[in-house]
Amino acid sequence: MLYPSTSPAQKRLDLRRILADGPRNGGTIKQFPGAYTPISAKLIEEKGYDGVYISGAVIANELGFPDIGLTTLTEVAHRAGQIARMTNLPAIVDADTGFGEPMNVARTVQELEDAGLAGCHIEDQFNPKRCGHLDNKNIVDEDTAIKRIRAAAQARRDENFLIMARTDLRGVDGLDAAVDRMKALVDAGADAIFPEAMKDLGEFEAVREAVDVPVLANMTEFGKSRLYTTDELSGSGVDMVIYPVTLLRSSLGAMERVLDDIGAHGTQEASVDEMLTRQRLYELVDYEAYNAFDTGIFNFEVPERFQ
Ligand SMILES: C[C@](O)(C(=O)O)[C@H](CC(=O)O)C(=O)O
Ligand SMILES: [Mg+2]
């Protein structure tokens, strides 16, 4: 009932523990689907995933904006906090470019700690940024990228808060330059690496060989690479995989279909089988527990035909 009991400090420890047990150390790859909303974080947990990813693109798109750095730290920390506190799983949030200069990056990390996140990633694009799988990105120089990561690492008050460095350099200056940057970012204090827009598994393998920290793979649909399976990724030494926009795209796809259905047939009847039932929705929000606490809140039975 209400919020799950696992504390943010415990979630950060859990994140450290599961990442230490990645393919790099002979363990299994960890899966972090992108939570679209707080309730979707509950679904992700119920389905047995390892953690929750909170996408900057989804936060922006949900507000009706493109993913070009229009969202503010306050908006992102607030939304990420709402999602993170609804699950016992560790949640990692996309902090884009860190919302400003290195001093702002430091504040970003502290706000995200206070919002209950287990970690965040900070990228080396200029603001206005764009999706990492698009062309014509602008990347900051190495010195600036290093300063962002150093500021982030120094600002955290919980040493287990995970600072992940993302580099977008692959699509601009090629793999070798990107790998060099990743090494520099690890030296600057990054706990994990997000190599953006890798073209194939061989590129992940090159990253794996170059750095000795957990490596993330971004399996976003309609991106620069094929959608690799967990077996393929773990065989290439990838420790964690995110599906950042998958639930948003799936939900919006379903919304579009039902709206077309109502428009065409004057009723949603033909789409009902695709929907989460009333019963299932109530399970997800734990209606029964609230009922047991106070029978005045909820005291009717769901008819069998709706279950
Ligand atoms: C991972 C990402 O940064 C995000 O915000 O989810 C995006 C995902 C996308 O646009 O598909 C990205 O830049 O890859
Ligand atoms: Mg993003």
Short mmCIF file of C-alpha atoms and ligand atoms in Angstrom, two decimals:
data_model
loop_
_atom_site.label_atom_id
_atom_site.label_comp_id
_atom_site.label_asym_id
_atom_site.label_seq_id
_atom_site.Cartn_x
_atom_site.Cartn_y
_atom_site.Cartn_z
CA MET A 1 0.00 0.00 0.00
CA LEU A 2 1.15 3.57 -0.63
CA TYR A 3 4.89 3.67 -1.40
CA PRO A 4 7.14 0.59 -1.30
CA SER A 5 9.41 0.41 1.74
CA THR A 6 12.85 0.02 0.14
CA SER A 7 14.84 3.17 0.92
CA PRO A 8 16.76 5.08 -1.75
CA ALA A 9 20.03 4.17 0.03
CA GLN A 10 19.15 0.49 -0.16
CA LYS A 11 18.19 0.79 -3.86
CA ARG A 12 21.57 2.35 -4.59
CA LEU A 13 23.30 -0.54 -2.84
CA ASP A 14 21.13 -2.98 -4.79
CA LEU A 15 22.12 -1.28 -8.04
CA ARG A 16 25.81 -1.54 -7.19
CA ARG A 17 25.35 -5.19 -6.30
CA ILE A 18 23.50 -6.20 -9.47
CA LEU A 19 25.90 -4.32 -11.72
CA ALA A 20 28.86 -6.00 -10.02
CA ASP A 21 27.26 -9.27 -11.07
CA GLY A 22 27.20 -8.46 -14.81
CA PRO A 23 28.70 -10.47 -17.69
CA ARG A 24 31.95 -8.59 -17.12
CA ASN A 25 32.32 -10.63 -13.92
CA GLY A 26 30.75 -13.82 -15.24
CA GLY A 27 27.19 -12.88 -14.16
CA THR A 28 24.02 -12.03 -16.08
CA ILE A 29 23.00 -8.95 -18.03
CA LYS A 30 20.52 -6.69 -16.21
CA GLN A 31 17.39 -5.32 -17.91
CA PHE A 32 15.97 -1.84 -17.25
CA PRO A 33 12.77 -1.11 -19.20
CA GLY A 34 11.84 2.56 -19.39
CA ALA A 35 9.03 3.39 -16.98
CA TYR A 36 6.55 5.58 -18.76
CA THR A 37 4.72 6.58 -15.57
CA PRO A 38 4.77 5.56 -11.87
CA ILE A 39 2.27 2.76 -12.47
CA SER A 40 4.37 1.36 -15.29
CA ALA A 41 7.28 1.14 -12.83
CA LYS A 42 5.06 -1.11 -10.71
CA LEU A 43 4.36 -3.29 -13.74
CA ILE A 44 8.09 -3.50 -14.53
CA GLU A 45 8.79 -4.63 -10.97
CA GLU A 46 5.96 -7.14 -11.00
CA LYS A 47 7.31 -8.69 -14.20
CA GLY A 48 10.61 -9.36 -12.50
CA TYR A 49 12.96 -6.89 -14.21
CA ASP A 50 16.15 -5.76 -12.51
CA GLY A 51 15.59 -2.02 -12.51
CA VAL A 52 13.73 0.92 -13.98
CA TYR A 53 15.05 3.40 -16.51
CA ILE A 54 13.57 6.90 -16.74
CA SER A 55 14.06 8.37 -20.18
CA GLY A 56 14.58 12.04 -20.90
CA ALA A 57 12.91 11.55 -24.26
CA VAL A 58 9.83 10.07 -22.59
CA ILE A 59 9.58 12.84 -20.00
CA ALA A 60 9.79 15.43 -22.79
CA ASN A 61 7.47 13.58 -25.18
CA GLU A 62 4.91 12.97 -22.45
CA LEU A 63 4.74 16.74 -21.99
CA GLY A 64 4.24 17.05 -25.75
CA PHE A 65 7.79 18.32 -26.46
CA PRO A 66 10.52 16.92 -28.67
CA ASP A 67 13.62 15.63 -26.88
CA ILE A 68 15.80 18.70 -27.44
CA GLY A 69 16.60 19.90 -23.96
CA LEU A 70 13.39 21.81 -23.27
CA THR A 71 12.64 20.12 -19.97
CA THR A 72 14.05 21.62 -16.80
CA LEU A 73 15.85 20.02 -13.86
CA THR A 74 12.81 20.69 -11.67
CA GLU A 75 10.47 18.89 -14.06
CA VAL A 76 12.79 15.93 -14.55
CA ALA A 77 13.62 15.51 -10.84
CA HIS A 78 9.93 15.74 -9.95
CA ARG A 79 8.74 13.20 -12.50
CA ALA A 80 11.67 10.85 -11.90
CA GLY A 81 10.99 11.05 -8.15
CA GLN A 82 7.32 10.15 -8.65
CA ILE A 83 8.35 7.11 -10.67
CA ALA A 84 11.29 6.02 -8.48
CA ARG A 85 9.31 6.05 -5.23
CA MET A 86 6.61 3.74 -6.63
CA THR A 87 8.99 0.81 -6.99
CA ASN A 88 11.39 -1.20 -4.88
CA LEU A 89 13.69 -1.44 -7.88
CA PRO A 90 16.61 0.94 -8.38
CA ALA A 91 15.77 3.65 -10.91
CA ILE A 92 18.27 5.37 -13.19
CA VAL A 93 17.32 8.66 -14.79
CA ASP A 94 18.51 10.36 -17.95
CA ALA A 95 19.95 13.72 -16.82
CA ASP A 96 20.69 14.81 -20.42
CA THR A 97 23.62 17.25 -20.42
CA GLY A 98 23.28 17.83 -16.66
CA PHE A 99 21.20 20.99 -17.15
CA GLY A 100 24.02 23.50 -17.46
CA GLU A 101 27.61 24.13 -16.54
CA PRO A 102 29.54 21.80 -14.18
CA MET A 103 28.17 23.73 -11.17
CA ASN A 104 24.64 23.02 -12.42
CA VAL A 105 25.56 19.39 -12.96
CA ALA A 106 26.59 19.20 -9.29
CA ARG A 107 23.20 20.57 -8.24
CA THR A 108 21.46 18.17 -10.63
CA VAL A 109 23.06 15.20 -8.91
CA GLN A 110 22.02 16.39 -5.46
CA GLU A 111 18.44 17.02 -6.59
CA LEU A 112 18.27 13.54 -8.10
CA GLU A 113 19.66 11.99 -4.92
CA ASP A 114 16.97 13.80 -2.95
CA ALA A 115 14.33 12.58 -5.40
CA GLY A 116 15.28 8.99 -4.52
CA LEU A 117 17.05 7.99 -7.73
CA ALA A 118 19.74 5.30 -7.69
CA GLY A 119 21.78 6.94 -10.41
CA CYS A 120 21.78 9.06 -13.54
CA HIS A 121 23.61 9.50 -16.80
CA ILE A 122 25.15 12.68 -18.10
CA GLU A 123 26.04 13.11 -21.75
CA ASP A 124 28.57 15.14 -23.68
CA GLN A 125 26.26 16.95 -26.10
CA PHE A 126 25.82 20.70 -26.31
CA ASN A 127 22.47 22.08 -25.35
CA PRO A 128 20.18 22.09 -27.33
CA LYS A 129 20.76 18.36 -27.43
CA ARG A 130 19.00 15.80 -29.56
CA CYS A 131 18.25 12.09 -29.60
CA GLY A 132 21.55 10.20 -29.69
CA HIS A 133 20.39 8.18 -32.68
CA LEU A 134 19.94 11.22 -34.91
CA ASP A 135 22.64 12.80 -37.06
CA ASN A 136 24.22 16.27 -36.75
CA LYS A 137 24.78 16.21 -33.01
CA ASN A 138 27.10 18.78 -31.44
CA ILE A 139 29.52 17.44 -28.86
CA VAL A 140 31.47 19.37 -26.23
CA ASP A 141 35.25 19.06 -26.02
CA GLU A 142 36.87 16.51 -23.77
CA ASP A 143 37.74 19.00 -21.07
CA THR A 144 34.12 20.10 -20.66
CA ALA A 145 32.87 16.50 -20.72
CA ILE A 146 35.37 15.57 -18.00
CA LYS A 147 34.40 18.55 -15.86
CA ARG A 148 30.75 17.50 -15.95
CA ILE A 149 31.55 14.00 -14.72
CA ARG A 150 34.00 15.21 -12.09
CA ALA A 151 31.46 17.70 -10.77
CA ALA A 152 28.79 15.00 -10.65
CA ALA A 153 31.01 12.53 -8.79
CA GLN A 154 32.14 15.14 -6.27
CA ALA A 155 28.63 16.45 -5.60
CA ARG A 156 26.95 13.22 -4.56
CA ARG A 157 26.46 12.70 -0.87
CA ASP A 158 25.73 8.99 -1.13
CA GLU A 159 28.82 7.29 -2.52
CA ASN A 160 26.59 4.60 -4.02
CA PHE A 161 24.65 7.03 -6.23
CA LEU A 162 25.70 5.84 -9.71
CA ILE A 163 27.21 8.38 -12.06
CA MET A 164 27.10 7.07 -15.60
CA ALA A 165 28.87 8.93 -18.39
CA ARG A 166 27.30 8.85 -21.82
CA THR A 167 29.25 9.80 -24.89
CA ASP A 168 27.58 10.66 -28.18
CA LEU A 169 30.89 10.93 -30.00
CA ARG A 170 30.52 7.67 -31.99
CA GLY A 171 28.10 9.20 -34.49
CA VAL A 172 30.28 12.28 -34.96
CA ASP A 173 34.00 11.36 -34.82
CA GLY A 174 33.83 7.56 -35.03
CA LEU A 175 34.42 4.63 -32.70
CA ASP A 176 38.08 5.22 -31.82
CA ALA A 177 37.45 8.79 -30.69
CA ALA A 178 34.42 7.63 -28.71
CA VAL A 179 36.43 4.90 -26.98
CA ASP A 180 39.18 7.38 -26.07
CA ARG A 181 36.56 9.67 -24.59
CA MET A 182 35.03 6.84 -22.57
CA LYS A 183 38.42 6.03 -21.03
CA ALA A 184 38.86 9.68 -20.09
CA LEU A 185 35.38 9.79 -18.54
CA VAL A 186 36.07 6.71 -16.45
CA ASP A 187 39.31 8.32 -15.26
CA ALA A 188 37.27 11.40 -14.34
CA GLY A 189 35.12 9.30 -11.99
CA ALA A 190 32.33 7.72 -14.06
CA ASP A 191 31.03 4.54 -12.43
CA ALA A 192 29.54 3.20 -15.65
CA ILE A 193 29.57 3.94 -19.38
CA PHE A 194 26.74 4.53 -21.86
CA PRO A 195 28.20 4.31 -25.36
CA GLU A 196 25.48 5.93 -27.45
CA ALA A 197 24.51 4.83 -30.96
CA MET A 198 26.83 1.85 -31.35
CA LYS A 199 26.40 0.32 -34.80
CA ASP A 200 26.94 -3.37 -34.03
CA LEU A 201 28.02 -5.89 -31.40
CA GLY A 202 31.69 -5.54 -32.37
CA GLU A 203 31.53 -1.91 -31.24
CA PHE A 204 30.20 -2.95 -27.83
CA GLU A 205 33.05 -5.45 -27.61
CA ALA A 206 35.57 -2.68 -28.32
CA VAL A 207 34.08 -0.62 -25.48
CA ARG A 208 34.10 -3.63 -23.17
CA GLU A 209 37.81 -4.14 -23.81
CA ALA A 210 38.63 -0.49 -23.26
CA VAL A 211 36.97 0.16 -19.89
CA ASP A 212 36.63 -1.79 -16.68
CA VAL A 213 33.24 -0.47 -15.49
CA PRO A 214 29.68 -1.62 -16.28
CA VAL A 215 28.63 -0.90 -19.90
CA LEU A 216 25.06 -0.07 -20.94
CA ALA A 217 23.37 -0.85 -24.26
CA ASN A 218 20.52 1.35 -25.46
CA MET A 219 18.03 -0.83 -27.33
CA THR A 220 15.81 1.97 -28.53
CA GLU A 221 13.56 1.16 -31.47
CA PHE A 222 14.18 2.77 -34.88
CA GLY A 223 17.76 3.61 -33.86
CA LYS A 224 21.24 3.10 -35.30
CA SER A 225 21.57 -0.59 -34.49
CA ARG A 226 19.54 -3.75 -34.70
CA LEU A 227 17.59 -4.67 -31.56
CA TYR A 228 19.98 -7.21 -30.06
CA THR A 229 18.83 -9.93 -27.67
CA THR A 230 20.11 -10.14 -24.11
CA ASP A 231 22.15 -13.20 -25.11
CA GLU A 232 23.84 -11.29 -27.92
CA LEU A 233 24.54 -8.29 -25.71
CA SER A 234 25.86 -10.26 -22.76
CA GLY A 235 28.06 -12.24 -25.15
CA SER A 236 29.60 -8.87 -26.08
CA GLY A 237 30.25 -8.01 -22.44
CA VAL A 238 27.34 -5.58 -21.97
CA ASP A 239 26.22 -5.45 -18.32
CA MET A 240 22.88 -3.68 -18.59
CA VAL A 241 20.34 -2.91 -21.28
CA ILE A 242 17.66 -0.23 -21.42
CA TYR A 243 14.44 -0.17 -23.47
CA PRO A 244 13.91 3.54 -22.94
CA VAL A 245 10.92 4.51 -25.05
CA THR A 246 9.34 1.08 -25.58
CA LEU A 247 6.40 1.46 -23.18
CA LEU A 248 5.60 4.96 -24.40
CA ARG A 249 5.64 3.85 -28.02
CA SER A 250 3.54 0.78 -27.22
CA SER A 251 1.00 2.78 -25.21
CA LEU A 252 0.68 5.49 -27.82
CA GLY A 253 0.34 2.84 -30.54
CA ALA A 254 -2.51 1.26 -28.58
CA MET A 255 -4.12 4.66 -27.99
CA GLU A 256 -4.02 5.45 -31.68
CA ARG A 257 -5.62 2.12 -32.56
CA VAL A 258 -8.48 2.46 -30.06
CA LEU A 259 -9.17 6.04 -31.10
CA ASP A 260 -9.38 4.90 -34.72
CA ASP A 261 -11.62 2.07 -33.64
CA ILE A 262 -14.07 4.34 -31.82
CA GLY A 263 -14.01 6.75 -34.76
CA ALA A 264 -14.72 3.99 -37.25
CA HIS A 265 -17.27 1.94 -35.32
CA GLY A 266 -18.84 4.33 -32.86
CA THR A 267 -17.74 2.09 -29.97
CA GLN A 268 -14.52 0.74 -28.47
CA GLU A 269 -16.04 -2.74 -28.14
CA ALA A 270 -13.61 -4.37 -30.63
CA SER A 271 -10.59 -3.07 -28.69
CA VAL A 272 -11.67 -4.16 -25.22
CA ASP A 273 -9.82 -7.48 -25.41
CA GLU A 274 -6.55 -5.57 -25.86
CA MET A 275 -7.09 -3.56 -22.68
CA LEU A 276 -5.93 -4.21 -19.15
CA THR A 277 -9.04 -5.37 -17.32
CA ARG A 278 -10.51 -3.47 -14.41
CA GLN A 279 -9.45 -6.36 -12.18
CA ARG A 280 -5.83 -6.25 -13.37
CA LEU A 281 -5.64 -2.48 -13.02
CA TYR A 282 -6.91 -2.73 -9.45
CA GLU A 283 -4.31 -5.41 -8.72
CA LEU A 284 -1.58 -3.09 -9.92
CA VAL A 285 -2.67 -0.28 -7.63
CA ASP A 286 -3.16 -2.77 -4.78
CA TYR A 287 -6.81 -1.88 -4.23
CA GLU A 288 -7.32 -4.86 -1.94
CA ALA A 289 -4.74 -3.63 0.57
CA TYR A 290 -6.50 -0.26 0.81
CA ASN A 291 -9.76 -2.14 1.23
CA ALA A 292 -8.35 -4.19 4.10
CA PHE A 293 -7.12 -0.97 5.73
CA ASP A 294 -10.48 0.74 5.42
CA THR A 295 -13.54 -1.08 4.09
CA GLY A 296 -15.20 2.28 3.54
CA ILE A 297 -12.86 2.95 0.64
CA PHE A 298 -13.61 0.02 -1.61
CA ASN A 299 -16.26 -2.52 -0.92
CA PHE A 300 -17.65 -3.94 -4.11
CA GLU A 301 -16.75 -6.98 -6.14
CA VAL A 302 -15.68 -6.91 -9.76
CA PRO A 303 -18.23 -8.94 -11.79
CA GLU A 304 -16.68 -12.06 -13.31
CA ARG A 305 -17.22 -10.89 -16.90
CA PHE A 306 -14.89 -7.93 -16.25
CA GLN A 307 -12.07 -10.04 -14.80
C1 LIG B 1 18.05 7.02 -24.32
C2 LIG B 1 17.51 8.37 -24.69
O1 LIG B 1 18.47 9.35 -24.34
C3 LIG B 1 16.25 8.69 -23.89
O2 LIG B 1 16.03 9.88 -23.61
O3 LIG B 1 15.49 7.76 -23.61
C4 LIG B 1 17.15 8.51 -26.20
C5 LIG B 1 16.19 7.45 -26.68
C6 LIG B 1 15.55 7.74 -28.05
O4 LIG B 1 15.39 8.89 -28.43
O5 LIG B 1 15.14 6.76 -28.68
C7 LIG B 1 18.44 8.53 -27.02
O6 LIG B 1 18.99 9.64 -27.20
O7 LIG B 1 18.91 7.47 -27.45
MG MG B 2 17.78 11.08 -23.54
#
